Each structure stands twice: as structure tokens, then as C-alpha cells.
mmCIF file of C-alpha atoms in Angstrom:
data_model
loop_
_atom_site.group_PDB
_atom_site.id
_atom_site.type_symbol
_atom_site.label_atom_id
_atom_site.label_comp_id
_atom_site.label_asym_id
_atom_site.label_seq_id
_atom_site.Cartn_x
_atom_site.Cartn_y
_atom_site.Cartn_z
ATOM 1 C CA MET K 675 102.031 -17.866 -34.720
ATOM 2 C CA ALA K 676 98.826 -19.512 -33.024
ATOM 3 C CA THR K 677 96.159 -18.131 -31.870
ATOM 4 C CA THR K 678 94.006 -18.847 -28.622
ATOM 5 C CA LEU K 679 90.654 -18.603 -28.388
ATOM 6 C CA ASP K 680 89.415 -18.311 -24.676
ATOM 7 C CA ASN K 681 85.937 -19.103 -25.125
ATOM 8 C CA PRO K 682 85.775 -21.988 -27.885
ATOM 9 C CA PRO K 683 82.120 -21.783 -29.434
ATOM 10 C CA VAL K 684 80.269 -25.319 -27.632
ATOM 11 C CA PRO K 685 77.870 -26.567 -30.485
ATOM 12 C CA PRO K 686 74.642 -26.989 -29.837
ATOM 13 C CA PRO K 687 73.732 -30.968 -28.628
ATOM 14 C CA HIS K 688 71.991 -32.727 -31.505
ATOM 15 C CA SER K 689 68.405 -33.655 -30.943
ATOM 16 C CA PRO K 690 67.388 -36.639 -32.804
ATOM 17 C CA GLU K 691 63.993 -36.698 -34.795
ATOM 18 C CA PRO K 692 61.086 -37.928 -32.898
ATOM 19 C CA GLU K 693 59.917 -41.521 -33.659
ATOM 20 C CA PRO K 694 56.883 -41.675 -35.416
ATOM 21 C CA GLY K 695 53.475 -41.679 -32.934
ATOM 22 C CA PRO K 696 50.323 -43.946 -33.417
ATOM 23 C CA GLU K 697 48.806 -40.410 -33.959
ATOM 24 C CA SER K 698 50.604 -39.468 -36.992
ATOM 25 C CA VAL K 699 49.931 -43.227 -38.797
ATOM 26 C CA PRO K 700 46.877 -42.419 -40.587
ATOM 27 C CA GLU K 701 44.366 -45.215 -40.194
ATOM 28 C CA PRO K 702 43.099 -46.808 -42.816
ATOM 29 C CA GLY K 703 40.124 -45.596 -45.200
ATOM 30 C CA THR K 704 40.600 -42.165 -43.357
ATOM 31 C CA ASP K 705 39.625 -38.861 -44.911
ATOM 32 C CA THR K 706 43.048 -36.785 -45.178
ATOM 33 C CA GLY K 707 41.712 -34.081 -47.280
ATOM 34 C CA THR K 708 42.864 -36.009 -50.411
ATOM 35 C CA ASP K 709 40.105 -38.733 -51.426
ATOM 36 C CA THR K 710 41.090 -41.652 -53.328
ATOM 37 C CA GLY K 711 38.156 -43.212 -53.490
ATOM 38 C CA THR K 712 38.077 -45.485 -50.310
ATOM 39 C CA GLY K 713 37.615 -42.680 -47.917
ATOM 40 C CA THR K 714 34.505 -41.205 -46.352
ATOM 41 C CA GLY K 715 33.942 -38.293 -48.838
ATOM 42 C CA THR K 716 32.890 -38.978 -52.290
ATOM 43 C CA GLY K 717 34.130 -42.356 -52.061
ATOM 44 C CA VAL K 718 30.629 -43.282 -51.461
ATOM 45 C CA TRP K 719 29.249 -41.982 -53.928
ATOM 46 C CA ARG K 720 31.959 -43.656 -56.377
ATOM 47 C CA ARG K 721 31.667 -47.169 -55.204
ATOM 48 C CA GLY K 722 28.735 -49.619 -56.299
ATOM 49 C CA ARG K 723 28.487 -48.567 -59.667
ATOM 50 C CA ILE K 724 27.488 -52.456 -60.389
ATOM 51 C CA VAL K 725 25.088 -52.748 -58.264
ATOM 52 C CA ALA K 726 23.413 -49.131 -59.026
ATOM 53 C CA ALA K 727 23.195 -50.613 -62.194
ATOM 54 C CA LEU K 728 21.420 -53.810 -61.734
ATOM 55 C CA ALA K 729 18.707 -51.293 -60.722
ATOM 56 C CA VAL K 730 18.235 -50.611 -64.254
ATOM 57 C CA PRO K 731 16.894 -53.531 -65.812
ATOM 58 C CA THR K 732 15.124 -54.663 -62.449
ATOM 59 C CA THR K 733 13.209 -51.218 -63.030
ATOM 60 C CA LEU K 734 12.768 -51.657 -66.773
ATOM 61 C CA VAL K 735 11.154 -54.752 -66.091
ATOM 62 C CA MET K 736 8.738 -53.513 -63.737
ATOM 63 C CA THR K 737 8.031 -50.377 -65.894
ATOM 64 C CA ALA K 738 7.844 -52.042 -69.135
ATOM 65 C CA HIS K 739 6.581 -55.585 -68.870
ATOM 66 C CA ALA K 740 3.709 -55.214 -70.888
ATOM 67 C CA HIS K 741 5.779 -54.198 -73.760
ATOM 68 C CA LEU K 742 7.953 -57.623 -73.070
ATOM 69 C CA PRO K 743 7.619 -59.867 -76.425
ATOM 70 C CA ASN K 744 5.701 -62.461 -76.539
ATOM 71 C CA ARG K 745 7.526 -64.226 -79.599
ATOM 72 C CA VAL K 746 10.678 -65.453 -77.901
ATOM 73 C CA GLY K 747 9.365 -68.255 -75.806
ATOM 74 C CA HIS K 748 6.329 -65.783 -74.718
ATOM 75 C CA LEU K 749 8.559 -64.440 -72.402
ATOM 76 C CA GLY K 750 6.145 -61.537 -71.530
ATOM 77 C CA SER K 751 3.459 -63.809 -69.990
ATOM 78 C CA LEU K 752 6.430 -65.866 -67.452
ATOM 79 C CA VAL K 753 7.475 -62.354 -66.404
ATOM 80 C CA GLU K 754 3.984 -60.962 -66.277
ATOM 81 C CA THR K 755 2.676 -64.285 -64.372
ATOM 82 C CA PHE K 756 5.546 -63.821 -61.296
ATOM 83 C CA LEU K 757 5.985 -60.057 -61.715
ATOM 84 C CA PRO K 758 5.192 -59.389 -57.619
ATOM 85 C CA TRP K 759 8.413 -61.785 -57.071
ATOM 86 C CA THR K 760 10.726 -58.665 -59.101
ATOM 87 C CA GLY K 761 10.053 -57.029 -55.767
ATOM 88 C CA LEU K 762 12.952 -59.447 -54.051
ATOM 89 C CA ALA K 763 15.556 -57.861 -56.062
ATOM 90 C CA VAL K 764 15.029 -54.632 -54.119
ATOM 91 C CA PRO K 765 16.110 -55.743 -50.881
ATOM 92 C CA LEU K 766 18.777 -57.880 -52.403
ATOM 93 C CA LEU K 767 20.334 -55.014 -54.017
ATOM 94 C CA LEU K 768 19.634 -52.327 -50.753
ATOM 95 C CA LEU K 769 21.941 -55.095 -48.694
ATOM 96 C CA CYS K 770 24.475 -54.952 -51.488
ATOM 97 C CA ALA K 771 24.820 -51.077 -50.986
ATOM 98 C CA LEU K 772 24.733 -51.747 -47.305
ATOM 99 C CA VAL K 773 27.698 -54.110 -47.899
ATOM 100 C CA ARG K 774 29.735 -52.045 -50.050
ATOM 101 C CA ARG K 775 28.789 -48.451 -48.522
ATOM 102 C CA SER K 776 27.650 -47.313 -51.599
ATOM 103 C CA ALA K 777 25.090 -43.862 -51.632
ATOM 104 C CA THR K 778 25.191 -44.486 -55.412
ATOM 105 C CA ALA K 779 23.384 -48.105 -55.324
ATOM 106 C CA ALA K 780 21.009 -46.819 -52.227
ATOM 107 C CA VAL K 781 19.742 -44.043 -54.384
ATOM 108 C CA ALA K 782 19.346 -46.565 -57.415
ATOM 109 C CA VAL K 783 17.534 -49.345 -55.865
ATOM 110 C CA LEU K 784 14.823 -46.601 -54.262
ATOM 111 C CA LEU K 785 13.643 -46.007 -58.173
ATOM 112 C CA PRO K 786 12.540 -49.729 -58.277
ATOM 113 C CA ALA K 787 11.423 -49.747 -54.732
ATOM 114 C CA VAL K 788 8.905 -46.583 -56.020
ATOM 115 C CA ILE K 789 7.825 -48.496 -59.361
ATOM 116 C CA TRP K 790 7.184 -51.644 -57.032
ATOM 117 C CA CYS K 791 4.924 -50.461 -54.757
ATOM 118 C CA SER K 792 3.121 -47.964 -57.509
ATOM 119 C CA LEU K 793 2.447 -51.444 -59.043
ATOM 120 C CA PHE K 794 1.514 -53.663 -55.957
ATOM 121 C CA GLY K 795 1.372 -51.320 -52.971
ATOM 122 C CA GLY K 796 -2.282 -50.952 -53.140
ATOM 123 C CA MET K 797 -2.589 -54.658 -52.840
ATOM 124 C CA LEU K 798 -1.020 -55.026 -49.371
ATOM 125 C CA VAL K 799 -3.957 -53.016 -48.068
ATOM 126 C CA ASP K 800 -6.516 -54.495 -46.847
ATOM 127 C CA LYS K 801 -9.631 -53.954 -48.425
ATOM 128 C CA ARG K 802 -12.407 -56.842 -47.408
ATOM 129 C CA ALA K 803 -15.417 -55.073 -46.687
ATOM 130 C CA GLY K 804 -18.936 -56.550 -44.741
ATOM 131 C CA GLY K 805 -22.313 -56.864 -46.196
ATOM 132 C CA GLY K 806 -23.073 -58.100 -50.104
ATOM 133 C CA ASP K 807 -25.585 -60.383 -51.649
ATOM 134 C CA LEU K 808 -23.747 -63.420 -52.976
ATOM 135 C CA THR K 809 -21.379 -65.213 -52.436
ATOM 136 C CA VAL K 810 -19.378 -66.732 -54.806
ATOM 137 C CA VAL K 811 -16.505 -70.031 -55.015
ATOM 138 C CA THR K 812 -14.414 -71.345 -57.672
ATOM 139 C CA HIS K 813 -11.866 -73.678 -57.410
ATOM 140 C CA ASN K 814 -9.669 -76.005 -59.223
ATOM 141 C CA VAL K 815 -10.462 -79.847 -58.048
ATOM 142 C CA ASN K 816 -7.419 -81.230 -59.588
ATOM 143 C CA GLU K 817 -8.944 -84.065 -62.074
ATOM 144 C CA HIS K 818 -6.586 -86.749 -60.128
ATOM 145 C CA ASN K 819 -8.312 -85.661 -56.753
ATOM 146 C CA PRO K 820 -7.829 -88.619 -54.150
ATOM 147 C CA ARG K 821 -10.839 -87.100 -51.821
ATOM 148 C CA PRO K 822 -13.382 -85.106 -54.081
ATOM 149 C CA ALA K 823 -15.740 -86.492 -51.283
ATOM 150 C CA ARG K 824 -14.429 -84.248 -48.756
ATOM 151 C CA THR K 825 -13.195 -81.887 -51.333
ATOM 152 C CA ALA K 826 -16.871 -80.912 -51.904
ATOM 153 C CA ARG K 827 -17.992 -80.863 -48.249
ATOM 154 C CA ALA K 828 -15.085 -78.247 -47.675
ATOM 155 C CA LEU K 829 -16.898 -76.531 -50.492
ATOM 156 C CA ALA K 830 -19.916 -76.549 -49.365
ATOM 157 C CA ALA K 831 -18.864 -75.643 -45.523
ATOM 158 C CA SER K 832 -18.050 -72.154 -47.266
ATOM 159 C CA GLY K 833 -21.469 -71.020 -47.382
ATOM 160 C CA ALA K 834 -21.182 -69.732 -50.476
ATOM 161 C CA ASP K 835 -24.177 -69.345 -52.945
ATOM 162 C CA VAL K 836 -22.913 -70.178 -55.994
ATOM 163 C CA VAL K 837 -19.923 -72.529 -57.037
ATOM 164 C CA ALA K 838 -17.925 -73.309 -60.080
ATOM 165 C CA LEU K 839 -15.582 -76.019 -60.521
ATOM 166 C CA GLU K 840 -12.621 -77.085 -63.146
ATOM 167 C CA GLU K 841 -11.094 -79.825 -64.080
ATOM 168 C CA LEU K 842 -13.706 -82.547 -63.258
ATOM 169 C CA GLY K 843 -13.334 -85.758 -64.899
ATOM 170 C CA GLY K 844 -14.341 -89.668 -64.573
ATOM 171 C CA THR K 845 -15.823 -91.072 -61.704
ATOM 172 C CA ALA K 846 -15.241 -87.816 -59.358
ATOM 173 C CA ILE K 847 -18.224 -86.434 -60.886
ATOM 174 C CA PRO K 848 -20.895 -88.278 -59.370
ATOM 175 C CA GLU K 849 -18.993 -87.589 -56.103
ATOM 176 C CA TYR K 850 -19.854 -84.049 -56.089
ATOM 177 C CA VAL K 851 -23.232 -84.388 -57.393
ATOM 178 C CA ARG K 852 -24.107 -86.533 -54.631
ATOM 179 C CA THR K 853 -22.082 -84.049 -52.117
ATOM 180 C CA LEU K 854 -22.889 -80.978 -52.885
ATOM 181 C CA ALA K 855 -26.771 -82.021 -53.870
ATOM 182 C CA HIS K 856 -27.733 -81.229 -50.227
ATOM 183 C CA ALA K 857 -26.866 -77.463 -50.263
ATOM 184 C CA TYR K 858 -26.663 -76.956 -53.940
ATOM 185 C CA PRO K 859 -30.191 -78.245 -55.209
ATOM 186 C CA TYR K 860 -29.230 -76.641 -58.814
ATOM 187 C CA HIS K 861 -26.557 -77.501 -61.007
ATOM 188 C CA SER K 862 -25.484 -77.967 -64.286
ATOM 189 C CA VAL K 863 -21.696 -79.680 -65.657
ATOM 190 C CA GLN K 864 -20.586 -78.778 -68.790
ATOM 191 C CA GLY K 865 -17.833 -81.311 -70.019
ATOM 192 C CA THR K 866 -15.016 -80.651 -67.442
ATOM 193 C CA VAL K 867 -16.351 -77.679 -65.747
ATOM 194 C CA GLY K 868 -19.448 -77.415 -63.575
ATOM 195 C CA LEU K 869 -21.939 -74.814 -61.740
ATOM 196 C CA TRP K 870 -23.882 -75.257 -58.395
ATOM 197 C CA SER K 871 -26.297 -72.947 -56.887
ATOM 198 C CA LYS K 872 -29.097 -72.089 -53.949
ATOM 199 C CA TYR K 873 -30.714 -70.231 -56.485
ATOM 200 C CA PRO K 874 -32.450 -71.330 -59.771
ATOM 201 C CA ILE K 875 -30.157 -71.376 -63.130
ATOM 202 C CA ALA K 876 -31.199 -71.535 -66.800
ATOM 203 C CA ASP K 877 -29.736 -71.392 -70.325
ATOM 204 C CA ALA K 878 -26.801 -73.544 -69.325
ATOM 205 C CA ARG K 879 -24.753 -73.990 -71.833
ATOM 206 C CA PRO K 880 -21.147 -74.952 -73.244
ATOM 207 C CA VAL K 881 -18.908 -72.377 -74.575
ATOM 208 C CA ASP K 882 -16.351 -72.801 -77.421
ATOM 209 C CA ILE K 883 -13.170 -72.141 -76.404
ATOM 210 C CA SER K 884 -11.325 -74.994 -77.284
ATOM 211 C CA PRO K 885 -11.681 -78.715 -79.132
ATOM 212 C CA TRP K 886 -13.240 -80.128 -75.615
ATOM 213 C CA VAL K 887 -15.806 -78.301 -73.105
ATOM 214 C CA ARG K 888 -13.899 -76.307 -70.361
ATOM 215 C CA ALA K 889 -15.978 -73.531 -70.296
ATOM 216 C CA MET K 890 -19.791 -73.126 -69.653
ATOM 217 C CA ARG K 891 -22.333 -70.027 -69.305
ATOM 218 C CA THR K 892 -25.687 -70.215 -67.429
ATOM 219 C CA THR K 893 -28.199 -67.479 -65.781
ATOM 220 C CA VAL K 894 -28.146 -67.951 -61.836
ATOM 221 C CA ARG K 895 -31.765 -66.662 -61.043
ATOM 222 C CA THR K 896 -31.076 -64.216 -57.867
ATOM 223 C CA PRO K 897 -33.288 -62.559 -55.086
ATOM 224 C CA LYS K 898 -31.638 -59.525 -56.691
ATOM 225 C CA GLY K 899 -32.606 -60.554 -60.256
ATOM 226 C CA PRO K 900 -30.764 -62.543 -62.926
ATOM 227 C CA VAL K 901 -26.447 -62.385 -63.204
ATOM 228 C CA ALA K 902 -24.839 -64.182 -66.112
ATOM 229 C CA VAL K 903 -22.336 -66.478 -64.725
ATOM 230 C CA PHE K 904 -19.396 -68.476 -66.756
ATOM 231 C CA VAL K 905 -17.279 -70.894 -65.593
ATOM 232 C CA ALA K 906 -13.589 -71.371 -67.233
ATOM 233 C CA HIS K 907 -10.515 -73.467 -67.422
ATOM 234 C CA LEU K 908 -7.964 -71.573 -69.999
ATOM 235 C CA MET K 909 -5.723 -73.822 -71.887
ATOM 236 C CA SER K 910 -2.832 -75.291 -69.359
ATOM 237 C CA VAL K 911 0.715 -73.782 -69.864
ATOM 238 C CA ARG K 912 4.083 -75.745 -70.047
ATOM 239 C CA PHE K 913 7.257 -74.585 -69.335
ATOM 240 C CA THR K 914 10.326 -76.551 -71.976
ATOM 241 C CA ALA K 915 14.022 -75.520 -72.473
ATOM 242 C CA SER K 916 13.402 -75.930 -76.047
ATOM 243 C CA SER K 917 10.188 -73.411 -76.706
ATOM 244 C CA GLY K 918 10.233 -71.551 -73.677
ATOM 245 C CA PHE K 919 6.654 -70.477 -71.518
ATOM 246 C CA THR K 920 3.869 -72.330 -74.179
ATOM 247 C CA THR K 921 0.588 -70.339 -74.007
ATOM 248 C CA ASP K 922 -0.501 -70.102 -77.713
ATOM 249 C CA ASP K 923 -3.615 -72.605 -76.806
ATOM 250 C CA ARG K 924 -4.139 -71.084 -73.483
ATOM 251 C CA ASP K 925 -4.351 -67.361 -75.368
ATOM 252 C CA ALA K 926 -6.314 -68.576 -78.458
ATOM 253 C CA ALA K 927 -9.098 -69.627 -75.793
ATOM 254 C CA ALA K 928 -8.516 -66.619 -73.843
ATOM 255 C CA ARG K 929 -10.029 -64.472 -77.074
ATOM 256 C CA ARG K 930 -12.937 -66.822 -78.086
ATOM 257 C CA LEU K 931 -13.835 -66.291 -74.007
ATOM 258 C CA GLY K 932 -13.314 -62.873 -74.715
ATOM 259 C CA ALA K 933 -15.854 -62.856 -77.784
ATOM 260 C CA ALA K 934 -18.762 -64.883 -75.815
ATOM 261 C CA LEU K 935 -18.166 -61.825 -72.737
ATOM 262 C CA GLY K 936 -18.479 -59.540 -75.316
ATOM 263 C CA ALA K 937 -21.728 -60.987 -76.533
ATOM 264 C CA GLU K 938 -23.031 -61.622 -73.099
ATOM 265 C CA THR K 939 -26.279 -59.085 -73.246
ATOM 266 C CA LEU K 940 -27.090 -59.312 -68.967
ATOM 267 C CA PRO K 941 -25.494 -56.154 -67.496
ATOM 268 C CA ARG K 942 -24.618 -58.085 -64.641
ATOM 269 C CA THR K 943 -21.454 -61.030 -65.245
ATOM 270 C CA VAL K 944 -19.538 -62.939 -63.386
ATOM 271 C CA LEU K 945 -16.401 -64.984 -64.594
ATOM 272 C CA MET K 946 -15.148 -67.683 -62.361
ATOM 273 C CA GLY K 947 -12.397 -70.109 -63.142
ATOM 274 C CA ASP K 948 -8.859 -71.248 -63.634
ATOM 275 C CA PHE K 949 -6.898 -68.861 -66.590
ATOM 276 C CA ASN K 950 -3.529 -70.746 -65.857
ATOM 277 C CA GLY K 951 -2.337 -67.065 -66.440
ATOM 278 C CA THR K 952 -2.293 -63.768 -64.189
ATOM 279 C CA PHE K 953 -4.598 -60.740 -64.414
ATOM 280 C CA GLU K 954 -1.511 -58.660 -65.258
ATOM 281 C CA ASP K 955 -0.761 -61.068 -67.833
ATOM 282 C CA MET K 956 -1.338 -58.911 -71.253
ATOM 283 C CA ALA K 957 -1.798 -62.018 -73.417
ATOM 284 C CA LEU K 958 -5.273 -62.738 -71.287
ATOM 285 C CA SER K 959 -6.197 -58.698 -72.257
ATOM 286 C CA ALA K 960 -9.296 -59.965 -74.307
ATOM 287 C CA VAL K 961 -10.855 -61.490 -71.387
ATOM 288 C CA THR K 962 -9.703 -59.080 -68.780
ATOM 289 C CA SER K 963 -10.375 -55.866 -70.319
ATOM 290 C CA ARG K 964 -13.392 -56.422 -70.151
ATOM 291 C CA LEU K 965 -14.072 -56.940 -66.481
ATOM 292 C CA ARG K 966 -12.271 -55.990 -63.127
ATOM 293 C CA SER K 967 -10.314 -57.928 -60.202
ATOM 294 C CA ALA K 968 -12.668 -58.653 -57.000
ATOM 295 C CA GLN K 969 -9.433 -60.048 -55.345
ATOM 296 C CA ALA K 970 -7.439 -56.298 -56.968
ATOM 297 C CA GLU K 971 -11.170 -54.346 -55.654
ATOM 298 C CA ALA K 972 -12.157 -55.759 -52.610
ATOM 299 C CA GLY K 973 -9.064 -58.512 -51.312
ATOM 300 C CA ALA K 974 -6.235 -58.942 -48.888
ATOM 301 C CA GLY K 975 -2.978 -59.129 -49.811
ATOM 302 C CA PHE K 976 -2.140 -61.128 -53.369
ATOM 303 C CA GLY K 977 -3.873 -63.863 -53.269
ATOM 304 C CA PHE K 978 -1.712 -66.556 -54.592
ATOM 305 C CA THR K 979 -3.751 -70.035 -55.744
ATOM 306 C CA TRP K 980 -1.046 -72.383 -57.114
ATOM 307 C CA PRO K 981 0.516 -74.342 -55.891
ATOM 308 C CA ALA K 982 -1.533 -74.740 -52.747
ATOM 309 C CA SER K 983 1.711 -75.940 -50.714
ATOM 310 C CA PHE K 984 3.605 -72.593 -51.610
ATOM 311 C CA PRO K 985 1.293 -70.702 -53.936
ATOM 312 C CA VAL K 986 3.619 -68.202 -55.613
ATOM 313 C CA ALA K 987 0.850 -66.821 -58.400
ATOM 314 C CA ARG K 988 -3.075 -66.136 -58.485
ATOM 315 C CA ILE K 989 -4.131 -67.903 -61.596
ATOM 316 C CA ASP K 990 -7.695 -68.706 -60.197
ATOM 317 C CA GLN K 991 -9.491 -65.935 -60.747
ATOM 318 C CA ILE K 992 -13.147 -64.010 -60.065
ATOM 319 C CA LEU K 993 -13.818 -60.948 -62.417
ATOM 320 C CA VAL K 994 -17.221 -59.256 -62.516
ATOM 321 C CA ARG K 995 -18.900 -56.553 -64.594
ATOM 322 C CA GLY K 996 -21.482 -54.658 -63.334
ATOM 323 C CA VAL K 997 -21.381 -55.956 -59.856
ATOM 324 C CA ASP K 998 -19.273 -54.531 -56.969
ATOM 325 C CA PRO K 999 -16.923 -56.818 -54.977
ATOM 326 C CA ARG K 1000 -17.117 -56.204 -51.194
ATOM 327 C CA SER K 1001 -14.392 -58.817 -50.397
ATOM 328 C CA SER K 1002 -12.504 -61.190 -51.344
ATOM 329 C CA TRP K 1003 -10.281 -64.097 -50.462
ATOM 330 C CA THR K 1004 -8.497 -68.201 -50.730
ATOM 331 C CA LEU K 1005 -10.124 -70.677 -48.614
ATOM 332 C CA PRO K 1006 -7.811 -73.467 -46.951
ATOM 333 C CA ALA K 1007 -6.478 -76.085 -49.096
ATOM 334 C CA THR K 1008 -8.285 -79.020 -50.504
ATOM 335 C CA ASP K 1009 -6.646 -82.622 -51.741
ATOM 336 C CA SER K 1010 -6.649 -80.448 -54.937
ATOM 337 C CA ASP K 1011 -3.290 -78.652 -55.999
ATOM 338 C CA HIS K 1012 -5.211 -74.575 -56.447
ATOM 339 C CA LEU K 1013 -6.434 -72.765 -53.549
ATOM 340 C CA PRO K 1014 -9.851 -72.105 -53.804
ATOM 341 C CA VAL K 1015 -11.196 -68.679 -54.207
ATOM 342 C CA ALA K 1016 -13.700 -66.413 -52.826
ATOM 343 C CA ALA K 1017 -16.232 -63.443 -52.935
ATOM 344 C CA THR K 1018 -18.778 -61.810 -51.611
ATOM 345 C CA LEU K 1019 -20.440 -59.481 -54.356
ATOM 346 C CA THR K 1020 -22.868 -56.352 -54.298
ATOM 347 C CA LEU K 1021 -25.517 -57.277 -57.071
#
């Protein structure tokens, strides 16, 4: 028997699944609540670990440069000669941190930045002041200087009371003597170094630091009393692939010069010359531990002196003991490969 339904049920109409709209597809790099290391959540702390790791040796070089060994290639002296340039690693690492969008790397770079500022930030402050009793100039004039007379005239034009010259040699010495005679009636040349003064000098003699004369000591009789003035040209250094930074002869000369400074009896002492090394080089501590740097106390900037065409290191120094530097600066380039340096001192 058939059953007839008067009102059969009508099935609901079929509703198709909605097509995914643009808003339902997550954009690449969007933080969806589950960080995968590529989002903006903790990913900024996970990225850049290599950059952060590179900041560690940079910091160690800055903080432990005095302990770097000199036994292998004189690495310590090489690093300390160009130590201020380690600061270039800071903006480079910071740029890498920004490219990687890494908070970890950015924080890590703060460490060498702080260390560099603690070491050299004071050098960027202009500490020059007026006044002073004695202005001194020192210049490695270059043995092969093609125009020694022009160099001498430029040094005399500085108005310095005392001028020290290094790397004198050959027929150039009479030209320096003749050109400087009018402004500086007193002078002494000992080997390859010499000193010219507006004030009387006495007791000029060589200082034994090397097989040939590269240093001298004299007394300058200033209106404020006698001052012991040393002029020195430490031995040259070379860099070779086989032996690295060769400084043995220079370091031995520095030890002999340090002994001479230690034996000096006058309380006021000025040392000028080409050290072929920076004040920060611990291998020169026999000298630098006994004296203070005029540039560090009364200069502006690093006062780099070599090479003259693009100075990258300050290897020409004016160091003092028993006097106070008032100002320190570099003079314009001459025909030498070094820049002259000057300082005004209070006696």
C-alpha cells in the first residue's frame, strides 16, 4: 500500500563555501600569534646572532689590546698603532644589525661602541687653550725631501720658539742651518737630528740609542728657567709577510731612550721626535710611562701625522714632564711624508 505525502519536506538550498578573501590570507612576515622566527615578535631577538658574535672579538681587541702578544709578528704593536680605527667596526656592525632587523645584534654592538668612546671619546673634545710660555715644533723632514729650504721656511713661519728636526742628512743640513739661522740663532745638530732655538742652548750631546746617532739632549735656557729638551728618531719599522710587524730595533732604542730620560736631573723635560709608533703602543712604555702626551692633554682630535697625504697614525710626538701643555696641533704639510706637530707649554 503506497503512502502519499501531501507536503513533502523541501531540502535547504546548497550554500557554497565562501572563497577566501584577501583578508583571510596572512601576509608574509605577519605575526599570527605563533612566532616562527621570521615575524616581528621574538624573531628580532633570534636573528642576527652572527653579527652579535662578531661584536665580541671587536670588544676584546679594544679592551685587551695591551695584553696582545708581541712574540708572533709583533701583533700587539701593530694593533695598538692603528687602535683608533677599530671604531670603524661599530657603524659597520650596526648597519648589519639594521639590515637583519635584529635587536640582539643592535644591543651587542652597543658594547664596543661604549668601550671605544671610553678609550678615545676624550680625544674628540677640543682641549686647546690660550697662553703658554714656550711653543715647540717637531718635524721628520724626510731625508729625501726635494725642497729642504722651503720646508725650513714653513717651520720658521710657525713662530715656534724651539724647532726639532729628524731624519737630517747629506747636503740638506747646511740648507736647514742657513734658512733657519735668522729666526733661530742657536742650534745643534747631532747625527741625523737637530734642534734650533730662539733661546740659548747648552750641554748639547748625542744620546746613545742606536748604532748611529738618532737622538740628542740639550738644555734650552728659557726666560722661565732651563728646560731639558730631547730629540729622538726611533728606528723604522717594516711590515712583511714572513716576519710581520718588525719592531725589535725600535723597541730596543726606546728602552735606551727611557733610561736616558730616567737619568735626567732637570725637573722640566720635553721630548720631541718621530717614534715610529703611537703613544698607545705598550712596546714603547719605557718612554711613554715617564712622560705625558701634549696631544692627549691639550689637542683636538687624534692629530694623525703619517703619511702626510692621508694620515692614519700619530707617530710624531711631543711628550712632557714637569710642564703643562696648553695647546697641541698639527701644522700644514711640507715636502716631507710626515706632518709637523706643535705644542704650546706652560713652564
